[in-house]
Backbone atoms as SQL, in Angstrom:
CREATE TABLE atoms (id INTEGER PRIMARY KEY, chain TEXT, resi INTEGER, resn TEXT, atom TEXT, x REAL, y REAL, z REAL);
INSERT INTO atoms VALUES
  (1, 'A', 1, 'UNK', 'N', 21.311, 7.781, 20.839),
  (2, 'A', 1, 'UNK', 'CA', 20.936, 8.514, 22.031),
  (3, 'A', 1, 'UNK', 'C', 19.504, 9.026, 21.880),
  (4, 'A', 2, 'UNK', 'N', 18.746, 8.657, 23.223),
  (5, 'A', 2, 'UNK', 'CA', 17.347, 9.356, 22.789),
  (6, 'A', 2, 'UNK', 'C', 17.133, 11.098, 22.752),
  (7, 'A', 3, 'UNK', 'N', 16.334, 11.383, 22.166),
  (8, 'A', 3, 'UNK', 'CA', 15.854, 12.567, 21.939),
  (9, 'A', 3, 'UNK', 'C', 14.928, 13.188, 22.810),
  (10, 'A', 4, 'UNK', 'N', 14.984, 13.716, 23.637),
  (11, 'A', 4, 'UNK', 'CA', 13.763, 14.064, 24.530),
  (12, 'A', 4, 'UNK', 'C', 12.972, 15.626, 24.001),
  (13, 'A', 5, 'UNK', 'N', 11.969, 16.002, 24.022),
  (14, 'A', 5, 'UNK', 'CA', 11.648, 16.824, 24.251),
  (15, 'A', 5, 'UNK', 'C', 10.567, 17.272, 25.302),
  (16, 'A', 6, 'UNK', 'N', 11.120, 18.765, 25.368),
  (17, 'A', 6, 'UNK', 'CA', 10.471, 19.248, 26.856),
  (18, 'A', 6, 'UNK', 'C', 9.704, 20.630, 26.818),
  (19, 'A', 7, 'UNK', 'N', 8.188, 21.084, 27.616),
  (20, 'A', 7, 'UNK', 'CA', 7.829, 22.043, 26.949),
  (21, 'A', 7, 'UNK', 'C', 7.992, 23.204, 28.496),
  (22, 'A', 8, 'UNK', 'N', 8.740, 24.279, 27.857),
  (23, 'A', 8, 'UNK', 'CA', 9.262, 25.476, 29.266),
  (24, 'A', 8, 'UNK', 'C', 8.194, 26.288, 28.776),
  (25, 'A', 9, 'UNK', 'N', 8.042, 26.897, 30.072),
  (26, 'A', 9, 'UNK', 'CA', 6.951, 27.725, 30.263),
  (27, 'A', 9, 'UNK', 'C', 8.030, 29.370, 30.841),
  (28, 'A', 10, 'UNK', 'N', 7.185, 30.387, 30.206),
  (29, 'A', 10, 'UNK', 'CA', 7.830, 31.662, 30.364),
  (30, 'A', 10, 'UNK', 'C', 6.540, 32.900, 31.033),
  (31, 'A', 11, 'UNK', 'N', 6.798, 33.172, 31.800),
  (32, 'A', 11, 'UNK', 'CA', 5.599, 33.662, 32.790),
  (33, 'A', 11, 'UNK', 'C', 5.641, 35.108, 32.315),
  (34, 'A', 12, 'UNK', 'N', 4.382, 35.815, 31.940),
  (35, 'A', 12, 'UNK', 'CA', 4.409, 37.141, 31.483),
  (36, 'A', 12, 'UNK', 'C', 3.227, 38.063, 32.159),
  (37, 'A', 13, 'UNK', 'N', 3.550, 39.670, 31.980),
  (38, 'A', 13, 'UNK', 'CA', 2.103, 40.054, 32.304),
  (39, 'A', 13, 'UNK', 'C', 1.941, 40.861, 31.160),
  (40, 'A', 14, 'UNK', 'N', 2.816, 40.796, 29.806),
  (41, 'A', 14, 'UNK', 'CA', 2.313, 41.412, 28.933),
  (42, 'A', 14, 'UNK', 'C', 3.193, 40.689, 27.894),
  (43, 'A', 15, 'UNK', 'N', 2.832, 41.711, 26.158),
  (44, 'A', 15, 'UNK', 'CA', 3.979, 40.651, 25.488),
  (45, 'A', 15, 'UNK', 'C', 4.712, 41.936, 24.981),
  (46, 'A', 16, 'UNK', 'N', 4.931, 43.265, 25.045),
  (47, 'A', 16, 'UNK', 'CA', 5.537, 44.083, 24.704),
  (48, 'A', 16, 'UNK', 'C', 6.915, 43.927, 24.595),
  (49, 'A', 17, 'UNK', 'N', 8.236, 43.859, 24.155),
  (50, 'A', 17, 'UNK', 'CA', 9.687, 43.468, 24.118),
  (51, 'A', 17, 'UNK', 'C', 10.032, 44.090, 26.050),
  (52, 'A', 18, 'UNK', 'N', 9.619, 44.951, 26.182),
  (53, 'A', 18, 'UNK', 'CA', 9.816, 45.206, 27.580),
  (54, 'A', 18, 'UNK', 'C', 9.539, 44.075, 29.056),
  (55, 'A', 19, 'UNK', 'N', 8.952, 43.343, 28.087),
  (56, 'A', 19, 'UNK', 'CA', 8.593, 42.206, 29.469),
  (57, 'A', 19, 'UNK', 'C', 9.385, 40.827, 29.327),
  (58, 'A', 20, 'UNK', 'N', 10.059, 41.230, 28.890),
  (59, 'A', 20, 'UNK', 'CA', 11.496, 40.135, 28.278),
  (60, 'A', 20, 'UNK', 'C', 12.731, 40.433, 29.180),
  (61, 'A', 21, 'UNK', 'N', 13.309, 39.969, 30.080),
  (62, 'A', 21, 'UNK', 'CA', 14.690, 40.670, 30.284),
  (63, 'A', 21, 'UNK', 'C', 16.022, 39.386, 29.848),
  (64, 'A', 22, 'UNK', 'N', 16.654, 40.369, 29.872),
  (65, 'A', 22, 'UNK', 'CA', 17.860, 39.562, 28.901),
  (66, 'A', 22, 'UNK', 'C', 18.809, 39.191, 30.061),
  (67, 'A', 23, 'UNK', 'N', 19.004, 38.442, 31.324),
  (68, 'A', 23, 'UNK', 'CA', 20.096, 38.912, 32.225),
  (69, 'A', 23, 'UNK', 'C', 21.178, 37.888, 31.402),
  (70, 'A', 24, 'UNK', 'N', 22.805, 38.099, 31.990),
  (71, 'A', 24, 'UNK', 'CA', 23.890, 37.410, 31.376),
  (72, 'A', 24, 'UNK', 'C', 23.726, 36.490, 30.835),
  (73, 'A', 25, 'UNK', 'N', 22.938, 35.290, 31.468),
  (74, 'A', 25, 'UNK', 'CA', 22.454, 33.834, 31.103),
  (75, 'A', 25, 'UNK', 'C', 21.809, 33.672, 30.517),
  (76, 'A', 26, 'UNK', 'N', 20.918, 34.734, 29.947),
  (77, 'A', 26, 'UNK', 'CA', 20.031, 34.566, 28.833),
  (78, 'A', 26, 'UNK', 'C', 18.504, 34.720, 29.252),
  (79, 'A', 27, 'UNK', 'N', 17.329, 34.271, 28.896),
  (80, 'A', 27, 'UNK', 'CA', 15.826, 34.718, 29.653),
  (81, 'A', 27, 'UNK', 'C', 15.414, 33.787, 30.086),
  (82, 'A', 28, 'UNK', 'N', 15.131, 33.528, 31.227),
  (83, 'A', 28, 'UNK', 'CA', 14.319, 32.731, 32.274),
  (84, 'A', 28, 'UNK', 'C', 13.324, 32.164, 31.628),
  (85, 'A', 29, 'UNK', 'N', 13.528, 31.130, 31.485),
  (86, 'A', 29, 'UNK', 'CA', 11.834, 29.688, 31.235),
  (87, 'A', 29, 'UNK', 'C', 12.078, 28.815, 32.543),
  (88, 'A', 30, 'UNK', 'N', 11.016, 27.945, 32.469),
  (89, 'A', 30, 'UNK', 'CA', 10.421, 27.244, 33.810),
  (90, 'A', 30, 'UNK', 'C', 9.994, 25.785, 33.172),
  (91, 'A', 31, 'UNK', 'N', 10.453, 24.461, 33.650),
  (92, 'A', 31, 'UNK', 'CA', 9.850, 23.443, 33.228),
  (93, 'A', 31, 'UNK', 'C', 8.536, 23.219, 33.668),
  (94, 'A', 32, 'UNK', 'N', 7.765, 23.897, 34.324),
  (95, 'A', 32, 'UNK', 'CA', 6.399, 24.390, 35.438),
  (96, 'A', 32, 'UNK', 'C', 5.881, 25.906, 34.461),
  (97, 'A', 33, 'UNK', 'N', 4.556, 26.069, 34.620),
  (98, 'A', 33, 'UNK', 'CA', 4.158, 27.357, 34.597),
  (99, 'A', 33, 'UNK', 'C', 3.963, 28.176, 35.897),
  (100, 'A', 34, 'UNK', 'N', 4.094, 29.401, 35.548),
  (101, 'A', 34, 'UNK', 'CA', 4.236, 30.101, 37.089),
  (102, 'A', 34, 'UNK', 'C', 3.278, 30.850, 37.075),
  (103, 'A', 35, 'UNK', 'N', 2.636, 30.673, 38.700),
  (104, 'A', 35, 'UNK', 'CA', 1.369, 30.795, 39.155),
  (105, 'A', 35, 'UNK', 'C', 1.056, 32.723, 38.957),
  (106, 'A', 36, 'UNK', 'N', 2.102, 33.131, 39.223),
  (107, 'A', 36, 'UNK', 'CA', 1.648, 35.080, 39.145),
  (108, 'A', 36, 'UNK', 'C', 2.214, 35.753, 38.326),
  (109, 'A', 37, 'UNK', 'N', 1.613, 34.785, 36.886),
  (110, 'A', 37, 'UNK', 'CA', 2.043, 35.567, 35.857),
  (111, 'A', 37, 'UNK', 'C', 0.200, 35.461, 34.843),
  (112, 'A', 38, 'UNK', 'N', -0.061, 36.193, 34.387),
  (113, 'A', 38, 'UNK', 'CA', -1.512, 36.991, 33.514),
  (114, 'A', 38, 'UNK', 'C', -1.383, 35.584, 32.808),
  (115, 'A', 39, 'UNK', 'N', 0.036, 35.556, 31.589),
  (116, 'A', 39, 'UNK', 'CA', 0.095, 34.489, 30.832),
  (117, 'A', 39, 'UNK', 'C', 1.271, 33.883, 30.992),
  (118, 'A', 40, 'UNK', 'N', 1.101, 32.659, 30.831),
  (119, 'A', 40, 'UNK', 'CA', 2.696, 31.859, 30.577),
  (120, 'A', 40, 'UNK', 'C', 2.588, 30.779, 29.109),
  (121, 'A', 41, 'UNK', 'N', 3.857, 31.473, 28.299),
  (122, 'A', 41, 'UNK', 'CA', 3.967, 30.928, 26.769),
  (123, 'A', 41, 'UNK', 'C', 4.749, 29.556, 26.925),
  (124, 'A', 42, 'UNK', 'N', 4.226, 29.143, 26.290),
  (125, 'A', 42, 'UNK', 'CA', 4.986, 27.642, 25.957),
  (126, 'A', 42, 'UNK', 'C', 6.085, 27.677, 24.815),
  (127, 'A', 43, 'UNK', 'N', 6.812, 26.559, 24.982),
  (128, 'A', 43, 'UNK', 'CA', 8.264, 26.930, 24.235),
  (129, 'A', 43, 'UNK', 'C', 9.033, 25.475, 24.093),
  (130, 'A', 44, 'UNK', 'N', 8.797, 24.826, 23.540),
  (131, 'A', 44, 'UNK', 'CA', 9.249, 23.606, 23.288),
  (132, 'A', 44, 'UNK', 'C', 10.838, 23.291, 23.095),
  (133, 'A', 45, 'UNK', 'N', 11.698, 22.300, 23.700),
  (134, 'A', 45, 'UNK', 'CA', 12.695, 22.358, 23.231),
  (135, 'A', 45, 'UNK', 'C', 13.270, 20.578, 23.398),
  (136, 'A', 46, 'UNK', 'N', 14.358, 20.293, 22.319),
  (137, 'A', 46, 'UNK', 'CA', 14.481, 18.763, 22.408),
  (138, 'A', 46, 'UNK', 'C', 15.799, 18.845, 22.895),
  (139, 'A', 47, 'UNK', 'N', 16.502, 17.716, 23.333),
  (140, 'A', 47, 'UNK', 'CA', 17.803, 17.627, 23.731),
  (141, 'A', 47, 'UNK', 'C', 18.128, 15.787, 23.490),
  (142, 'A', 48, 'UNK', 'N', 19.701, 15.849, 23.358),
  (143, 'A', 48, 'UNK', 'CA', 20.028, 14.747, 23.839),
  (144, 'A', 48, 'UNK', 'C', 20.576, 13.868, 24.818),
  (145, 'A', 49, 'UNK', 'N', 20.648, 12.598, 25.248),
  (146, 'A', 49, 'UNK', 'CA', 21.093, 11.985, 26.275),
  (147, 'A', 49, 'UNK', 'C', 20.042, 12.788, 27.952),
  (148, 'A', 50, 'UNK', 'N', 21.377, 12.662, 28.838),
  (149, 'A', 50, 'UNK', 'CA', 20.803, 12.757, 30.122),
  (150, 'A', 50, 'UNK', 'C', 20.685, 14.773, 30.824),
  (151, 'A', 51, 'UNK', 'N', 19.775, 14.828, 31.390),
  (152, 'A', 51, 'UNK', 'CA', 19.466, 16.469, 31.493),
  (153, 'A', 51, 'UNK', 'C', 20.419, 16.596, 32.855),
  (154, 'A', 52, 'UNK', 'N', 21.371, 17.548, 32.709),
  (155, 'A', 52, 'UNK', 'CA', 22.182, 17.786, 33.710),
  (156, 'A', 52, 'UNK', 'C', 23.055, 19.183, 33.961),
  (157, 'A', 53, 'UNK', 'N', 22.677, 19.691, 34.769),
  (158, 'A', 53, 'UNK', 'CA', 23.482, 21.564, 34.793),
  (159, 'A', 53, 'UNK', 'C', 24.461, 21.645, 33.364),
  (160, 'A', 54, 'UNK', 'N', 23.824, 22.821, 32.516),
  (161, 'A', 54, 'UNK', 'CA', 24.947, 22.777, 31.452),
  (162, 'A', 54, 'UNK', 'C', 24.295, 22.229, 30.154),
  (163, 'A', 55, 'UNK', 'N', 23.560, 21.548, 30.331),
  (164, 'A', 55, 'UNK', 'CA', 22.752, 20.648, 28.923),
  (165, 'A', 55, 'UNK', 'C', 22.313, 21.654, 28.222),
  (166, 'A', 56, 'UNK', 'N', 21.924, 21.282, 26.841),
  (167, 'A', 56, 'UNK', 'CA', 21.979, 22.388, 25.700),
  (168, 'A', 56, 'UNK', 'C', 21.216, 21.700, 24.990),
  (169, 'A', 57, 'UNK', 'N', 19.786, 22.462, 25.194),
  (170, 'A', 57, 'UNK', 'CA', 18.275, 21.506, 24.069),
  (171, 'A', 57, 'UNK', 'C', 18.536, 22.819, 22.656),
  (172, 'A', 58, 'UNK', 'N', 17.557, 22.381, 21.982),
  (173, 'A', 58, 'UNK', 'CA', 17.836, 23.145, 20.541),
  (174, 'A', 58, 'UNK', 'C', 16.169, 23.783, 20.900),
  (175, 'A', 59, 'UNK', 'N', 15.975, 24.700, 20.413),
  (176, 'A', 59, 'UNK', 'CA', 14.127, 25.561, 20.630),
  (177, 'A', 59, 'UNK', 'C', 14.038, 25.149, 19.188),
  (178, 'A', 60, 'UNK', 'N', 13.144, 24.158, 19.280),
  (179, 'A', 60, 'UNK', 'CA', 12.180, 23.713, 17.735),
  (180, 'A', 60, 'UNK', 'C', 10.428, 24.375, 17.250),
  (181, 'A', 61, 'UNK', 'N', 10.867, 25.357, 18.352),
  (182, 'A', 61, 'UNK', 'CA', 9.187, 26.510, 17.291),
  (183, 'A', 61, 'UNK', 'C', 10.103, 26.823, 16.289),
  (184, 'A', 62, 'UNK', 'N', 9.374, 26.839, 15.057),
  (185, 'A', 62, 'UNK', 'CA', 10.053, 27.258, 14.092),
  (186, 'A', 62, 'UNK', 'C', 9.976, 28.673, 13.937),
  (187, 'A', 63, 'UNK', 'N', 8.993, 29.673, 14.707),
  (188, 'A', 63, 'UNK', 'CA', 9.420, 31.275, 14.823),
  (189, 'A', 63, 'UNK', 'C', 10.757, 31.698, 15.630),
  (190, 'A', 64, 'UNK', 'N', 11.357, 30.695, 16.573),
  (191, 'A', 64, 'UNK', 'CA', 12.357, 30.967, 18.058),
  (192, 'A', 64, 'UNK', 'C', 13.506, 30.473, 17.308),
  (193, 'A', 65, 'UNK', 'N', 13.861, 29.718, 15.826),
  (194, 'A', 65, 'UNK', 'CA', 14.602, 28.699, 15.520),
  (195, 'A', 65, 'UNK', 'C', 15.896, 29.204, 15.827),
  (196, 'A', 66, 'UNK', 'N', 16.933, 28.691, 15.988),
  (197, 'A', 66, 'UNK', 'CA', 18.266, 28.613, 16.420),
  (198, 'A', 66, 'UNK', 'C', 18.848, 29.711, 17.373),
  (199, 'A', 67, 'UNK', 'N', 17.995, 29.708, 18.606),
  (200, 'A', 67, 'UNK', 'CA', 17.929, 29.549, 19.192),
  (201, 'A', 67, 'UNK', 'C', 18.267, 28.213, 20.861),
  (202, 'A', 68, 'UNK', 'N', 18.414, 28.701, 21.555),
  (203, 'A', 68, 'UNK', 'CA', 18.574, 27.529, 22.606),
  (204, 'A', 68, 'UNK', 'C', 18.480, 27.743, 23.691),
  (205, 'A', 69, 'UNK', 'N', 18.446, 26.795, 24.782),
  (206, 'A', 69, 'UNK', 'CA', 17.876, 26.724, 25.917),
  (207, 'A', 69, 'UNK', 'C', 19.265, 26.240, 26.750),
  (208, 'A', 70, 'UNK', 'N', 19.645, 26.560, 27.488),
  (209, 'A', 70, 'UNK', 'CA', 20.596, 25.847, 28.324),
  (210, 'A', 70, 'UNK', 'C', 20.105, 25.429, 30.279),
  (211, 'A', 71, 'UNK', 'N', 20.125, 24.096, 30.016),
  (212, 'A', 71, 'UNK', 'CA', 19.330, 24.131, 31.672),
  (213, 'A', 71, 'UNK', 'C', 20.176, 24.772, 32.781),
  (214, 'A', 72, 'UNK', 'N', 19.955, 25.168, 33.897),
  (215, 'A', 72, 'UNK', 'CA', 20.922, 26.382, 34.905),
  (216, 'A', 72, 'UNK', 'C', 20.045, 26.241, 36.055),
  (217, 'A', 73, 'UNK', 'N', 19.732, 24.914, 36.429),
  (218, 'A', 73, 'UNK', 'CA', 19.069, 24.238, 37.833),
  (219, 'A', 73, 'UNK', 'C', 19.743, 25.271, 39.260),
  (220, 'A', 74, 'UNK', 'N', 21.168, 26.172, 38.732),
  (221, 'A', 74, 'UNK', 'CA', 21.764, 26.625, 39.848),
  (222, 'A', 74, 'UNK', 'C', 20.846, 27.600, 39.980),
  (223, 'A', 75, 'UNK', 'N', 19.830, 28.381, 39.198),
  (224, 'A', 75, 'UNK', 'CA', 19.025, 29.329, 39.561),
  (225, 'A', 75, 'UNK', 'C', 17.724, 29.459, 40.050),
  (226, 'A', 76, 'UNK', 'N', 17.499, 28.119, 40.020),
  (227, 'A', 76, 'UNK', 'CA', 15.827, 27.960, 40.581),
  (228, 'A', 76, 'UNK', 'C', 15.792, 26.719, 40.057),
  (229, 'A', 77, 'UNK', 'N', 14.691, 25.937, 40.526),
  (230, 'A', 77, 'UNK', 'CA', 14.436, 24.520, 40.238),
  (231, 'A', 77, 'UNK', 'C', 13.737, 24.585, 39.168),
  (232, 'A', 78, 'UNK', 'N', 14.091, 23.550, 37.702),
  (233, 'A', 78, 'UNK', 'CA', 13.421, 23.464, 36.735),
  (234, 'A', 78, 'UNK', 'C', 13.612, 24.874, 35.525),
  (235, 'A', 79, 'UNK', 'N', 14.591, 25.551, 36.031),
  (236, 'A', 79, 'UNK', 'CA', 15.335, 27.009, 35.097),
  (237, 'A', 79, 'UNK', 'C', 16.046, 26.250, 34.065),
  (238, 'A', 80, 'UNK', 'N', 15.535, 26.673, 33.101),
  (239, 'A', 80, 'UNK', 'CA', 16.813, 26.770, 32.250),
  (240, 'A', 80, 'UNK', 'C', 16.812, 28.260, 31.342),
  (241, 'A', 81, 'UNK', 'N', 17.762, 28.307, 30.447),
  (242, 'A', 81, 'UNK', 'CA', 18.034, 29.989, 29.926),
  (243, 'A', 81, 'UNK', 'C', 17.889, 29.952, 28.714),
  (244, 'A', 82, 'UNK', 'N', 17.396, 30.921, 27.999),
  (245, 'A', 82, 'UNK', 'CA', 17.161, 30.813, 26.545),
  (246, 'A', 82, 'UNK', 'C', 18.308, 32.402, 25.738),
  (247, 'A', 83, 'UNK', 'N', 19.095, 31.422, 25.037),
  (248, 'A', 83, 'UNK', 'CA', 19.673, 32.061, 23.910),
  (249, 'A', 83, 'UNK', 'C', 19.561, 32.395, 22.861),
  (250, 'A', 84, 'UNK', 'N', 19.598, 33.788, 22.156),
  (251, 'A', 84, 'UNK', 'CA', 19.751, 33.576, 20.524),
  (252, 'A', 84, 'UNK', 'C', 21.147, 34.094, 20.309),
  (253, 'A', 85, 'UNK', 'N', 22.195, 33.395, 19.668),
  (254, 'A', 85, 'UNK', 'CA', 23.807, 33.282, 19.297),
  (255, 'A', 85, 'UNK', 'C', 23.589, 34.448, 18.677),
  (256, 'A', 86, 'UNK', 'N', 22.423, 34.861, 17.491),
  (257, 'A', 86, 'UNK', 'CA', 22.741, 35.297, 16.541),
  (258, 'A', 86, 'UNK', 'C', 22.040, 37.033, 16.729),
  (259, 'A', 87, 'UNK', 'N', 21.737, 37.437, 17.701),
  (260, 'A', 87, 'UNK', 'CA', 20.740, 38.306, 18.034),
  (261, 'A', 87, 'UNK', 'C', 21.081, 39.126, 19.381),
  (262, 'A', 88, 'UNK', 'N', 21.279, 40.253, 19.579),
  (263, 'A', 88, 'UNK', 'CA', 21.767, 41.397, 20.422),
  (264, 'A', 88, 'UNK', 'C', 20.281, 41.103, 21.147),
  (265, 'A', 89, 'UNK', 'N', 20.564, 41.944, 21.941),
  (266, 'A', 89, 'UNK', 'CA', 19.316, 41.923, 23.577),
  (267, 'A', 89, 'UNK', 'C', 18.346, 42.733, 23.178),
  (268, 'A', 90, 'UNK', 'N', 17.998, 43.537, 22.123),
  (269, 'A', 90, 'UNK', 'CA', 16.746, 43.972, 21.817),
  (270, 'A', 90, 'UNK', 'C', 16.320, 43.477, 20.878),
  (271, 'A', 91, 'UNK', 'N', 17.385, 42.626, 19.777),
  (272, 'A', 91, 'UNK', 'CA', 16.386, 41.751, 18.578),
  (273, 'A', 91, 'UNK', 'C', 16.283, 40.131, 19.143),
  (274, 'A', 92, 'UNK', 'N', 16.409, 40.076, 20.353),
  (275, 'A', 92, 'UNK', 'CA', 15.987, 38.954, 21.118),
  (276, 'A', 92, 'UNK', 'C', 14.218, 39.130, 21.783),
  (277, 'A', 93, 'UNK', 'N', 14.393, 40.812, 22.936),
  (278, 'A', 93, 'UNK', 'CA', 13.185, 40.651, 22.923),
  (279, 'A', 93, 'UNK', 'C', 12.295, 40.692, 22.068),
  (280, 'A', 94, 'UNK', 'N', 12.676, 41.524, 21.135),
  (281, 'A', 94, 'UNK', 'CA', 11.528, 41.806, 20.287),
  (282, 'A', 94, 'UNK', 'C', 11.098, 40.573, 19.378),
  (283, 'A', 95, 'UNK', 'N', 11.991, 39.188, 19.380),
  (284, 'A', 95, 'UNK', 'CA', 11.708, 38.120, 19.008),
  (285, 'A', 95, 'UNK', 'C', 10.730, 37.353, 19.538),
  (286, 'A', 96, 'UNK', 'N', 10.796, 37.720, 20.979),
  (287, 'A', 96, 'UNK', 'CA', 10.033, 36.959, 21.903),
  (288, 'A', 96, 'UNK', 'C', 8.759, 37.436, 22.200),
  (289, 'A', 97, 'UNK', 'N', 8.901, 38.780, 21.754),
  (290, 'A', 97, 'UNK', 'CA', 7.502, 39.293, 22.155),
  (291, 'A', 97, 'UNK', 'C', 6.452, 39.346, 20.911),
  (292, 'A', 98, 'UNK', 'N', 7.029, 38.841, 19.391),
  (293, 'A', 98, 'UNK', 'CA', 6.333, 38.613, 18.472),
  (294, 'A', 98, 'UNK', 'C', 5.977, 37.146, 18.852),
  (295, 'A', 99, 'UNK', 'N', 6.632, 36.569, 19.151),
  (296, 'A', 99, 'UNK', 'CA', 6.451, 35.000, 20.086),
  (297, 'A', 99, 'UNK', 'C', 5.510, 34.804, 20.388),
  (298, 'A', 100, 'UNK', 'N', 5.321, 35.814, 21.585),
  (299, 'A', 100, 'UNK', 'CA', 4.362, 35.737, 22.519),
  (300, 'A', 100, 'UNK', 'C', 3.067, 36.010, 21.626),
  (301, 'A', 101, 'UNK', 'N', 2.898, 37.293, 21.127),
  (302, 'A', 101, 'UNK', 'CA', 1.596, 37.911, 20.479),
  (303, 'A', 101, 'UNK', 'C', 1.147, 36.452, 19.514),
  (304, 'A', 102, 'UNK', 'N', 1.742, 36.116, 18.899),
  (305, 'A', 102, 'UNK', 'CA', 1.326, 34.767, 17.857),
  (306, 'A', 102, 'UNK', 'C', 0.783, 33.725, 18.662),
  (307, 'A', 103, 'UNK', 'N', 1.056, 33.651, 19.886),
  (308, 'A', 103, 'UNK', 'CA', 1.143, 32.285, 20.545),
  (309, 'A', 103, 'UNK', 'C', -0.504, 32.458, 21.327),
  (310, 'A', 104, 'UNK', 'N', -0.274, 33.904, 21.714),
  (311, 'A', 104, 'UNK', 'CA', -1.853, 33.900, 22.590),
  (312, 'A', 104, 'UNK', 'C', -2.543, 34.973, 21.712),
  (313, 'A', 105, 'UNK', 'N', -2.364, 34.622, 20.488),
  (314, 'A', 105, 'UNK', 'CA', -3.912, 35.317, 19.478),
  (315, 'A', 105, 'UNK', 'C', -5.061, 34.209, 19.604);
């Protein structure tokens, strides 16, 4: 099965853990960057076979690692949601917002 990878874009106006929100599904990325955001971080993720509501890529930055992305097209076109299994909703943002700071030094 091929391997695809795909790079989501996460629209910010700062990188503080506060500009992260955690809703049920996990945090909003964009296969697009979005136009009214200061910055938007890139975030790479691979998957296998065919991309379809429900698909489950793996996040291969090695700072985000195990981690995942699940696509959720039901929320906007090109959405998918980012998980960490292993990480409560404030050692998620604060994952993401060291993310961020590394990414746009």
């Amino acid at each position: 099965m091929n391997e695809m990878t795909l790079t989501l874009f996460r629209g910010l106006n700062g990188t503080n853990p506060g500009a992260f929100r955690v809703d049920d599904d996990g945090v909003s990325v964009f296969e697009y960057p979005l136009a009214d955001f200061k910055f938007n971080i890139e975030i790479r993720v691979q998957y296998s076979g065919q991309k379809k509501p429900g698909t489950i890529a793996e996040i291969i930055e090695p700072m985000l690692k195990n981690g995942i992305a699940e696509y959720t097209p039901q929320f906007a076109d090109g959405h998918w949601s980012l998980r960490f299994p292993d990480l409560d909703e404030e050692e998620t943002k604060r994952l993401l917002s060291k993310y961020a700071k590394n990414m746009l030094k």
